[in-house]
PDB file of C-alpha atoms and ligand atoms in Angstrom:
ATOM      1  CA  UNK A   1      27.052-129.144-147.685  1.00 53.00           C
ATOM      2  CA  UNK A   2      29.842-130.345-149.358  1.00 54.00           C
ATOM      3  CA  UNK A   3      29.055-134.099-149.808  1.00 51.00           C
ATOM      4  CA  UNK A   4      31.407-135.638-151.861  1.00 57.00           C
ATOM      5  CA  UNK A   5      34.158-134.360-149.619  1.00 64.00           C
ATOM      6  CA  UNK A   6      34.827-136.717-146.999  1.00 69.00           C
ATOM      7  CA  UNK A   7      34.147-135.739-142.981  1.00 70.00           C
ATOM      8  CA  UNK A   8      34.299-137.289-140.160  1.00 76.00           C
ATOM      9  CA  UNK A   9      31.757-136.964-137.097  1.00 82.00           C
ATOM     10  CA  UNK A  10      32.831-134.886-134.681  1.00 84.00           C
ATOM     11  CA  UNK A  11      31.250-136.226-131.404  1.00 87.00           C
ATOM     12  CA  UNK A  12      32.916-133.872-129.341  1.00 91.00           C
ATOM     13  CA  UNK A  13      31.177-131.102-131.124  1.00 93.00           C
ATOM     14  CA  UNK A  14      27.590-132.310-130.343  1.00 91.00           C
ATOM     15  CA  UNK A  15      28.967-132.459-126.869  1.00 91.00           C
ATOM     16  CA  UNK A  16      29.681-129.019-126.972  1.00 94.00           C
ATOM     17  CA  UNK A  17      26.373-128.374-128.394  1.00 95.00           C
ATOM     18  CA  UNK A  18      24.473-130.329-125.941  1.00 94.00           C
ATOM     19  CA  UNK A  19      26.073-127.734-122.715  1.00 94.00           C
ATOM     20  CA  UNK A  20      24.367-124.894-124.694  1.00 94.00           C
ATOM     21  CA  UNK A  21      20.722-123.978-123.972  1.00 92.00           C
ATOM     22  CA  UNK A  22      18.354-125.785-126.055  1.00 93.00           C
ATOM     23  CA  UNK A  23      21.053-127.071-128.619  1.00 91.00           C
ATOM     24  CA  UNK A  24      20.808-130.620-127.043  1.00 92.00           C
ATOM     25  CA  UNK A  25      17.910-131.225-129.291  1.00 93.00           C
ATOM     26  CA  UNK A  26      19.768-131.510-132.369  1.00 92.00           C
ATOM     27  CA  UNK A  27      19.713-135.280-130.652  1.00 91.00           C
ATOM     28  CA  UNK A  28      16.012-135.644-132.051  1.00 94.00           C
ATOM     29  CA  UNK A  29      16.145-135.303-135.530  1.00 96.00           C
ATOM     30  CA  UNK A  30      15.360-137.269-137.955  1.00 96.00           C
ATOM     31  CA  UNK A  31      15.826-135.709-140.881  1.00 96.00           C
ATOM     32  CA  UNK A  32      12.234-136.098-141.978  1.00 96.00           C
ATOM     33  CA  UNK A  33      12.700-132.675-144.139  1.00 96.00           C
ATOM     34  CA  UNK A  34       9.052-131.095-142.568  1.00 96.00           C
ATOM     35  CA  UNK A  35      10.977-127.679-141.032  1.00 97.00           C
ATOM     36  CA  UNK A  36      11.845-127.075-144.721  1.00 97.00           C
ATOM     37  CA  UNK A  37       8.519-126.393-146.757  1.00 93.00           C
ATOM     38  CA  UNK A  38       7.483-123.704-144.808  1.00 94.00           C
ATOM     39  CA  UNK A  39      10.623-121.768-143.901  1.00 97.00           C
ATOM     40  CA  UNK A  40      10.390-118.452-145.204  1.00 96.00           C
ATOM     41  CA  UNK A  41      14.518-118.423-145.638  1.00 97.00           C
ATOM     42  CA  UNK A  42      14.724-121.541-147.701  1.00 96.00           C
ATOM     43  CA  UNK A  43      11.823-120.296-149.585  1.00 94.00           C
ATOM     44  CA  UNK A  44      14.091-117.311-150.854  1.00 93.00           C
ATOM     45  CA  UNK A  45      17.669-118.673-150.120  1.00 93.00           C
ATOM     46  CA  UNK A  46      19.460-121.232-152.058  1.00 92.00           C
ATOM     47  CA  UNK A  47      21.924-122.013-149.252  1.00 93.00           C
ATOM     48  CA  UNK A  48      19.472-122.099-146.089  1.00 97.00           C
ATOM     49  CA  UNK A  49      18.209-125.601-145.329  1.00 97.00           C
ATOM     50  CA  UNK A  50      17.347-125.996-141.521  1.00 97.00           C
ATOM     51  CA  UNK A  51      17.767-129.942-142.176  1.00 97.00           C
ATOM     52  CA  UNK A  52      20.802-129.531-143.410  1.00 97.00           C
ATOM     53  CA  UNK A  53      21.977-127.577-140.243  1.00 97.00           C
ATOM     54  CA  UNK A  54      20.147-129.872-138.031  1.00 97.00           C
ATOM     55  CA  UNK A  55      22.503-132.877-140.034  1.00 95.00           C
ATOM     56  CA  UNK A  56      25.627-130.269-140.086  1.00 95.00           C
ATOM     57  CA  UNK A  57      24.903-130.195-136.120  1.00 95.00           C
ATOM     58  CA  UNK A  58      24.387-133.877-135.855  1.00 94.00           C
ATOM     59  CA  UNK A  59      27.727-134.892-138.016  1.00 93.00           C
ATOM     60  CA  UNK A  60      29.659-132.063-135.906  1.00 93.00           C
ATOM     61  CA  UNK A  61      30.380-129.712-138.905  1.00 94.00           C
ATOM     62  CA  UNK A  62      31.846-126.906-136.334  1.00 95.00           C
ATOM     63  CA  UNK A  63      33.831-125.357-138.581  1.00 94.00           C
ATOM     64  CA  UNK A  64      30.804-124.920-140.762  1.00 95.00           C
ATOM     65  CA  UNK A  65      27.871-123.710-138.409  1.00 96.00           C
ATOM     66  CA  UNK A  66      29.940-121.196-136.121  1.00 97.00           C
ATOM     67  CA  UNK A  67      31.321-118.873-137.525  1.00 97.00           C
ATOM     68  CA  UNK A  68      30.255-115.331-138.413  1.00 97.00           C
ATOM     69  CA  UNK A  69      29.601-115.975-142.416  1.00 96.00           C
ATOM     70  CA  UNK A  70      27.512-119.162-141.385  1.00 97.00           C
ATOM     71  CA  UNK A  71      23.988-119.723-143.014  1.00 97.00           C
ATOM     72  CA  UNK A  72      22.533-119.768-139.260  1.00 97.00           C
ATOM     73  CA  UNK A  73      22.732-116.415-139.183  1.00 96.00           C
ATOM     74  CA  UNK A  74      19.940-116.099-141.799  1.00 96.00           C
ATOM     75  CA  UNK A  75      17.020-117.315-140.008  1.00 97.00           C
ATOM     76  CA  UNK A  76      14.509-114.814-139.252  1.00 96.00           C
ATOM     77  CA  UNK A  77      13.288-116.510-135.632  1.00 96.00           C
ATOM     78  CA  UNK A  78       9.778-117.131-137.085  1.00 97.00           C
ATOM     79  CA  UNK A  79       9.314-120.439-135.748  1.00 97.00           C
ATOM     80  CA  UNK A  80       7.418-121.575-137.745  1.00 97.00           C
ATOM     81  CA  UNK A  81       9.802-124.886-138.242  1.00 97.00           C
ATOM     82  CA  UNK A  82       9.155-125.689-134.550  1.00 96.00           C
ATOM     83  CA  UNK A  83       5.683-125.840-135.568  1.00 96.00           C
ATOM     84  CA  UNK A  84       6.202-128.339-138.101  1.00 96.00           C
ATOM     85  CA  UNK A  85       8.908-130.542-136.133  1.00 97.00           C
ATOM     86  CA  UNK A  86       7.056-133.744-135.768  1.00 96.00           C
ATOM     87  CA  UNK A  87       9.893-134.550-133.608  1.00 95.00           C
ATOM     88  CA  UNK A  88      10.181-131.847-131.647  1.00 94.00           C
ATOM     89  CA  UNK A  89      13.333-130.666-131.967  1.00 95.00           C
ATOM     90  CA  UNK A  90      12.818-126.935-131.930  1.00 95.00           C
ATOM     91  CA  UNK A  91      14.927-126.275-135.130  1.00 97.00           C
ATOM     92  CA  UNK A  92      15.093-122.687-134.508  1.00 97.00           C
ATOM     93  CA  UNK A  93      16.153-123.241-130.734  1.00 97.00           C
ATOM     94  CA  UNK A  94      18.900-125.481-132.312  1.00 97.00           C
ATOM     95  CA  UNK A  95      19.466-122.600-134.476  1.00 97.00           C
ATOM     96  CA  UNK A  96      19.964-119.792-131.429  1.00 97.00           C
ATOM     97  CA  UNK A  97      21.770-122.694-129.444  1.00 97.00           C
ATOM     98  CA  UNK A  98      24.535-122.463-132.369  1.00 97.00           C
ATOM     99  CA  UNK A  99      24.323-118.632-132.918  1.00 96.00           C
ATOM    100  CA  UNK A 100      24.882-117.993-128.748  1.00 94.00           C
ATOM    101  CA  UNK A 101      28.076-120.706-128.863  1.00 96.00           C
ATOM    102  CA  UNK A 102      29.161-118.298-132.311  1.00 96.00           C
ATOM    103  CA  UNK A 103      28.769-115.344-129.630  1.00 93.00           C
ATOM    104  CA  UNK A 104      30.346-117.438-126.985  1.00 93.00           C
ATOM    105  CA  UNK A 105      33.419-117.993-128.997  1.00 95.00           C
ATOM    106  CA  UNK A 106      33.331-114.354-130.624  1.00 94.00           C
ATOM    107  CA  UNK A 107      32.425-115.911-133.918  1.00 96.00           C
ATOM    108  CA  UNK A 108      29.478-113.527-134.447  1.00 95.00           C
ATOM    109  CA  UNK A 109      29.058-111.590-137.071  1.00 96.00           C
ATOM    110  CA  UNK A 110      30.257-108.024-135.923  1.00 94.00           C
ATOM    111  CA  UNK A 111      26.993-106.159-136.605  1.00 93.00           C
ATOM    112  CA  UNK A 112      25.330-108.623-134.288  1.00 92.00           C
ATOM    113  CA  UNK A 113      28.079-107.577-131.609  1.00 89.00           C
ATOM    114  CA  UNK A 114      27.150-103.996-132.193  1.00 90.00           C
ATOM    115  CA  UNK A 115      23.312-104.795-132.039  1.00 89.00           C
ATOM    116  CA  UNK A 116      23.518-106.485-129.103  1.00 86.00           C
ATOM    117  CA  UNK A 117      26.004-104.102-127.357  1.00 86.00           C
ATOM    118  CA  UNK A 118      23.227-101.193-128.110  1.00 87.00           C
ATOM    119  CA  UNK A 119      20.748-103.461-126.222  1.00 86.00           C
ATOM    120  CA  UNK A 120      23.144-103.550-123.293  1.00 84.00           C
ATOM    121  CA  UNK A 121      23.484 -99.713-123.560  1.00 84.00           C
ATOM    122  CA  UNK A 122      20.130 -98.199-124.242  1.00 84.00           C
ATOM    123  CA  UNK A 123      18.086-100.934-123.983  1.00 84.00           C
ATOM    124  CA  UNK A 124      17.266-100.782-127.946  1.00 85.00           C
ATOM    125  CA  UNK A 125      18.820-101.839-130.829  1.00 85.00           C
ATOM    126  CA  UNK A 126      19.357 -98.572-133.011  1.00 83.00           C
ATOM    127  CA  UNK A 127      20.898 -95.392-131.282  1.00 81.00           C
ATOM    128  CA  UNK A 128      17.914 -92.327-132.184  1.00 84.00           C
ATOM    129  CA  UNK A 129      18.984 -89.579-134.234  1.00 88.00           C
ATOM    130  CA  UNK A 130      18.176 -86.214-133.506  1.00 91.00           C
ATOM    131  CA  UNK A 131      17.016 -86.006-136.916  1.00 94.00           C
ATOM    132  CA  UNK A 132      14.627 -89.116-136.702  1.00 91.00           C
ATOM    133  CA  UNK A 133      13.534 -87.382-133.063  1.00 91.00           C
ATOM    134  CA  UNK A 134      12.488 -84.146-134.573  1.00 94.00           C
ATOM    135  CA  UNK A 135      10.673 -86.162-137.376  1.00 95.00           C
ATOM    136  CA  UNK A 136       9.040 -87.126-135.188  1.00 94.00           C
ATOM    137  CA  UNK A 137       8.100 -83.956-133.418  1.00 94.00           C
ATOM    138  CA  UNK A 138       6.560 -82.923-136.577  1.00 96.00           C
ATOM    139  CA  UNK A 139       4.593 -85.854-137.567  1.00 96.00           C
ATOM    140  CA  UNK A 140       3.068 -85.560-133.702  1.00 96.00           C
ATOM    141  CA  UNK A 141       4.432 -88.723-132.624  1.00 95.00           C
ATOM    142  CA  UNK A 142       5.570 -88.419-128.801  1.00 91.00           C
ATOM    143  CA  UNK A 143       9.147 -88.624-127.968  1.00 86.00           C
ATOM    144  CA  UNK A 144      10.922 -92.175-127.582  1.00 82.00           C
ATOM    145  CA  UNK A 145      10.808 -93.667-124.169  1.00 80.00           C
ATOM    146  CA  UNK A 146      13.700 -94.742-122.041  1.00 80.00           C
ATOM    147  CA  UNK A 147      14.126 -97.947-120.870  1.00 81.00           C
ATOM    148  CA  UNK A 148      15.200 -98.992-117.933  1.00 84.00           C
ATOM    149  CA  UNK A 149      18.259-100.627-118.879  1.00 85.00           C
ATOM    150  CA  UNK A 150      19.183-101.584-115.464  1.00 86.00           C
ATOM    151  CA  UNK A 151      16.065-103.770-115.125  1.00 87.00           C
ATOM    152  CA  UNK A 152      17.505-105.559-118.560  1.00 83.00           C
ATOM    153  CA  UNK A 153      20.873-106.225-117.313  1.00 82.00           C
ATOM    154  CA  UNK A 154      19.707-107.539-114.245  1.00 85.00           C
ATOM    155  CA  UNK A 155      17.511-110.092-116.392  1.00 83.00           C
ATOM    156  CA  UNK A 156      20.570-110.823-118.729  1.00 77.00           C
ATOM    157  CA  UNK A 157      22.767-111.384-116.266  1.00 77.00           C
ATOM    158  CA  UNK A 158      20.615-113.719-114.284  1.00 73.00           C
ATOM    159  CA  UNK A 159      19.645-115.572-117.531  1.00 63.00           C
TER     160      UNK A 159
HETATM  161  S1  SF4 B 201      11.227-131.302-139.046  1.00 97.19           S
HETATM  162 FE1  SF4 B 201      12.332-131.803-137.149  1.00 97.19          FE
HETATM  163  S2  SF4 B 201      12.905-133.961-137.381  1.00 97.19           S
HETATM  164 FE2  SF4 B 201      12.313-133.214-139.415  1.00 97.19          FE
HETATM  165  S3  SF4 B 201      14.268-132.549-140.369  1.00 97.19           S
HETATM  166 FE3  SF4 B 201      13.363-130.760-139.397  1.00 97.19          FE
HETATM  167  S4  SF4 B 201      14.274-130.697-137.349  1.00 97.19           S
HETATM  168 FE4  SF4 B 201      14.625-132.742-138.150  1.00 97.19          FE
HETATM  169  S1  SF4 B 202      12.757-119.989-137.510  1.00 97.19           S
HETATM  170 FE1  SF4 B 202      14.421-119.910-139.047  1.00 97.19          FE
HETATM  171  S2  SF4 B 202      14.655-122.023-139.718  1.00 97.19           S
HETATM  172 FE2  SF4 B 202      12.713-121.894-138.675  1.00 97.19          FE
HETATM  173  S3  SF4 B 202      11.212-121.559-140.279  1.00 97.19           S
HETATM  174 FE3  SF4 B 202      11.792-119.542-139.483  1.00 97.19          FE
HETATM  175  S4  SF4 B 202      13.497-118.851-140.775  1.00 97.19           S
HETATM  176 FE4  SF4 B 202      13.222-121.048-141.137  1.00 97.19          FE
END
């Protein structure tokens, strides 16, 4: 976070936050630092600090959290933060809260977009090669099921 620059809070921001799923928790944090020791991302990234997102969320740093290059997008969705939250906050539901308003706002990143629009599709997230189907013929592995990707959008849709 850029500190010495000078923001101001954004209130209608954390309104916009609170209508997503799950992002109204940003509300409960403290700031107490616990989500941090344990997270696997800030363990091997310099710029991922789920306090400093939860704070980011809390000042209303918009133009900082959505966006498709944002440092949300790191997160592996280990929860293990959540686990620590002595507040429970949910960091990484705060985190998907920001991500879906990124999507919301076609702010993802576009790989995500593709991802996701595979999902819709097939029901999986990587399209299978004919060459990674008849590897698998020879190692004796049976052929990849279909899914029934009706069943999914009807879940999606009513989510
Ligand atoms: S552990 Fe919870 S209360 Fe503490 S900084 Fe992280 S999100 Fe905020
Ligand atoms: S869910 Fe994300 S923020 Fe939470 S511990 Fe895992 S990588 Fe870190």
């Amino acid at each position: 976070m850029r500190v010495q620059e000078r923001h101001r809070i954004d209130f209608a921001f954390r309104e916009k936050l609170n209508a997503v799923a799950d992002g109204f928790r940003h509300d409960y944090c403290y700031q107490c630092g616990a989500c941090v020791a344990d997270c696997p991302t800030s363990n091997y990234s310099e710029r991922f600090n789920p306090r400093l997102i939860l704070l980011k969320a809390i000042l209303g740093f918009e133009d900082e959290l959505v966006r498709p290059d944002s440092e949300i997008w790191d997160c592996t969705n280990c929860y293990t933060c959540s686990e620590r939250c002595p507040q429970d906050v949910r960091p990484v539901d705060v985190i998907i809260a920001l991500k879906n308003l990124c999507v919301q706002e076609d702010k993802a990143p576009p790989l995500v977009r593709k991802i996701s629009d595979s999902v819709l599709v097939s029901g999986i997230t990587t399209k299978v090669t004919t060459l990674a189907e008849r590897r698998r013929q020879e190692l004796g592995l049976p052929p990849i099921a279909s899914y029934p990707v009706d069943e999914l959008k009807k879940i999606i849709e009513g989510s």
